[in-house]
């Protein structure tokens, strides 16, 4: 059973790692380290554990850990009487990613509102043939979608900042 969990975790580390490479522009090993830390959870993981599990050299793991700390993606804590560092996800990183999503959606909403307003004006002023008029349903539905998605992500952000999740 332990092997199945380990295999499942490593498959997910790889899949999440590829996603993080593409979305966060991280190097492959850095993306795998971040994925591994995310999937290890709040108990954290040690440098030695990452070296053996991710099968990368000490210097490679060290360089990428330092880079991820510089980016404020991860942080570490220590235990009394234990000299090891336990690396965990930086909670502020999640909030920053949520804020980024909110800002992108706000920009998209504004853009679609402007396009919709332009098309409405064109429909009223310059286009007399009904068949040639712009259909505004797409923009109305898209703006409605963005409003709903934004409300949901803002609710999630509030729960994170109010410590309703133990990440």
Coordinates of C-alpha atoms in Angstrom, one line a residue:
X1 CA 0.0 0.0 0.0
X2 CA 2.9 2.4 0.9
X3 CA 4.4 1.8 -2.6
X4 CA 1.1 2.7 -4.3
X5 CA 0.8 5.9 -2.3
X6 CA 4.4 6.7 -3.2
X7 CA 3.9 5.9 -6.9
X8 CA 0.7 8.0 -6.9
X9 CA 2.4 10.9 -5.2
X10 CA 5.4 10.8 -7.6
X11 CA 3.1 10.7 -10.6
X12 CA 1.3 13.7 -9.3
X13 CA 4.5 15.5 -8.5
X14 CA 5.5 15.0 -12.2
X15 CA 2.1 16.2 -13.5
X16 CA 1.9 19.2 -11.2
X17 CA 5.6 19.9 -12.0
X18 CA 4.9 20.1 -15.7
X19 CA 2.0 22.5 -15.0
X20 CA 4.2 24.7 -12.7
X21 CA 7.0 24.7 -15.3
X22 CA 4.5 26.2 -17.8
X23 CA 2.5 28.5 -15.7
X24 CA 5.2 29.8 -13.3
X25 CA 8.2 29.6 -15.7
X26 CA 10.1 27.4 -13.3
X27 CA 13.0 25.2 -14.1
X28 CA 12.0 21.5 -14.2
X29 CA 13.7 20.5 -11.0
X30 CA 12.4 23.6 -9.2
X31 CA 8.9 22.8 -10.4
X32 CA 9.3 19.2 -9.1
X33 CA 10.6 20.5 -5.7
X34 CA 7.7 22.8 -5.4
X35 CA 5.2 20.1 -6.4
X36 CA 6.8 17.7 -3.9
X37 CA 6.5 20.3 -1.1
X38 CA 2.9 21.0 -2.0
X39 CA 2.0 17.3 -1.9
X40 CA 3.9 16.7 1.3
X41 CA 1.8 19.2 3.2
X42 CA 2.2 21.1 6.4
X43 CA 4.5 18.6 8.0
X44 CA 7.2 19.7 5.5
X45 CA 10.0 17.9 3.9
X46 CA 13.7 17.9 4.5
X47 CA 16.6 18.6 2.1
X48 CA 17.8 15.0 2.5
X49 CA 14.3 13.6 1.7
X50 CA 14.1 15.7 -1.5
X51 CA 17.6 14.6 -2.6
X52 CA 16.7 10.9 -2.3
X53 CA 13.1 11.1 -3.5
X54 CA 13.6 13.4 -6.5
X55 CA 16.9 11.8 -7.4
X56 CA 18.8 15.0 -8.0
X57 CA 22.2 16.1 -6.8
X58 CA 22.6 18.0 -3.5
X59 CA 23.8 21.1 -5.3
X60 CA 20.9 21.0 -7.7
X61 CA 18.3 20.7 -5.0
X62 CA 20.1 23.3 -2.9
X63 CA 20.3 25.8 -5.8
X64 CA 16.6 25.4 -6.6
X65 CA 15.5 25.5 -2.9
X66 CA 17.4 28.8 -2.6
X67 CA 15.7 30.1 -5.8
X68 CA 12.2 29.1 -4.6
X69 CA 12.9 30.8 -1.2
X70 CA 14.1 33.9 -3.0
X71 CA 10.8 33.9 -5.0
X72 CA 9.0 33.5 -1.6
X73 CA 7.3 30.3 -2.9
X74 CA 8.5 28.3 0.0
X75 CA 9.7 28.8 3.6
X76 CA 11.0 26.5 6.2
X77 CA 10.7 25.9 9.9
X78 CA 12.9 24.0 12.4
X79 CA 12.0 21.7 15.3
X80 CA 13.6 22.1 18.7
X81 CA 16.5 19.7 19.1
X82 CA 16.5 18.9 15.3
X83 CA 18.9 20.7 13.1
X84 CA 17.0 19.9 9.9
X85 CA 15.0 22.5 8.0
X86 CA 11.4 21.4 7.1
X87 CA 10.3 23.1 3.8
X88 CA 6.7 24.1 3.4
X89 CA 4.6 26.1 0.9
X90 CA 4.5 29.8 1.7
X91 CA 0.9 30.7 2.4
X92 CA 1.4 34.2 1.1
X93 CA 2.2 32.6 -2.3
X94 CA -1.3 31.2 -2.6
X95 CA -2.7 34.6 -1.8
X96 CA -0.5 36.2 -4.4
X97 CA -1.6 33.7 -7.1
X98 CA -5.3 34.3 -6.2
X99 CA -4.7 38.1 -6.4
X100 CA -3.1 37.6 -9.8
X101 CA -6.1 35.6 -11.0
X102 CA -8.5 38.3 -9.7
X103 CA -6.6 41.0 -11.5
X104 CA -6.5 39.1 -14.8
X105 CA -10.2 38.6 -14.6
X106 CA -10.9 42.2 -13.8
X107 CA -8.9 43.2 -16.8
X108 CA -10.8 40.7 -19.0
X109 CA -14.1 42.0 -17.7
X110 CA -13.2 45.6 -18.4
X111 CA -12.0 44.6 -21.9
X112 CA -15.2 42.7 -22.7
X113 CA -17.3 45.5 -21.3
X114 CA -15.5 48.0 -23.6
X115 CA -15.9 45.7 -26.6
X116 CA -19.6 45.2 -25.8
X117 CA -20.1 48.9 -25.4
X118 CA -18.4 49.6 -28.7
X119 CA -20.5 47.0 -30.5
X120 CA -23.7 48.4 -28.9
X121 CA -22.8 51.8 -30.2
X122 CA -22.1 50.4 -33.7
X123 CA -25.4 48.6 -33.6
X124 CA -27.3 51.8 -32.8
X125 CA -25.4 54.3 -34.9
X126 CA -23.9 52.7 -38.0
X127 CA -25.5 49.3 -38.7
X128 CA -29.0 49.5 -40.0
X129 CA -29.3 46.0 -41.4
X130 CA -30.4 43.7 -38.5
X131 CA -28.5 40.7 -40.0
X132 CA -25.2 42.7 -39.8
X133 CA -25.6 43.8 -36.2
X134 CA -23.3 42.5 -33.6
X135 CA -24.6 39.7 -31.3
X136 CA -23.9 40.8 -27.8
X137 CA -24.9 37.5 -26.1
X138 CA -21.3 36.2 -25.9
X139 CA -20.1 39.2 -24.1
X140 CA -23.0 39.3 -21.7
X141 CA -22.5 35.6 -20.9
X142 CA -18.7 36.0 -20.6
X143 CA -19.0 39.0 -18.2
X144 CA -21.6 37.0 -16.2
X145 CA -19.1 34.1 -16.0
X146 CA -16.2 36.4 -14.9
X147 CA -18.4 38.0 -12.3
X148 CA -19.3 34.6 -10.8
X149 CA -15.7 33.3 -11.0
X150 CA -14.4 36.4 -9.4
X151 CA -16.9 36.2 -6.6
X152 CA -15.9 32.6 -5.9
X153 CA -12.1 33.3 -6.0
X154 CA -12.6 36.4 -3.8
X155 CA -14.5 34.2 -1.3
X156 CA -11.6 31.7 -1.4
X157 CA -9.1 34.5 -0.8
X158 CA -11.1 35.7 2.2
X159 CA -11.1 32.2 3.7
X160 CA -7.4 31.9 3.2
X161 CA -6.6 35.3 4.8
X162 CA -9.0 34.5 7.7
X163 CA -7.1 31.3 8.3
X164 CA -10.1 29.1 7.6
X165 CA -7.7 26.7 5.9
X166 CA -4.8 25.0 7.5
X167 CA -2.5 24.9 4.5

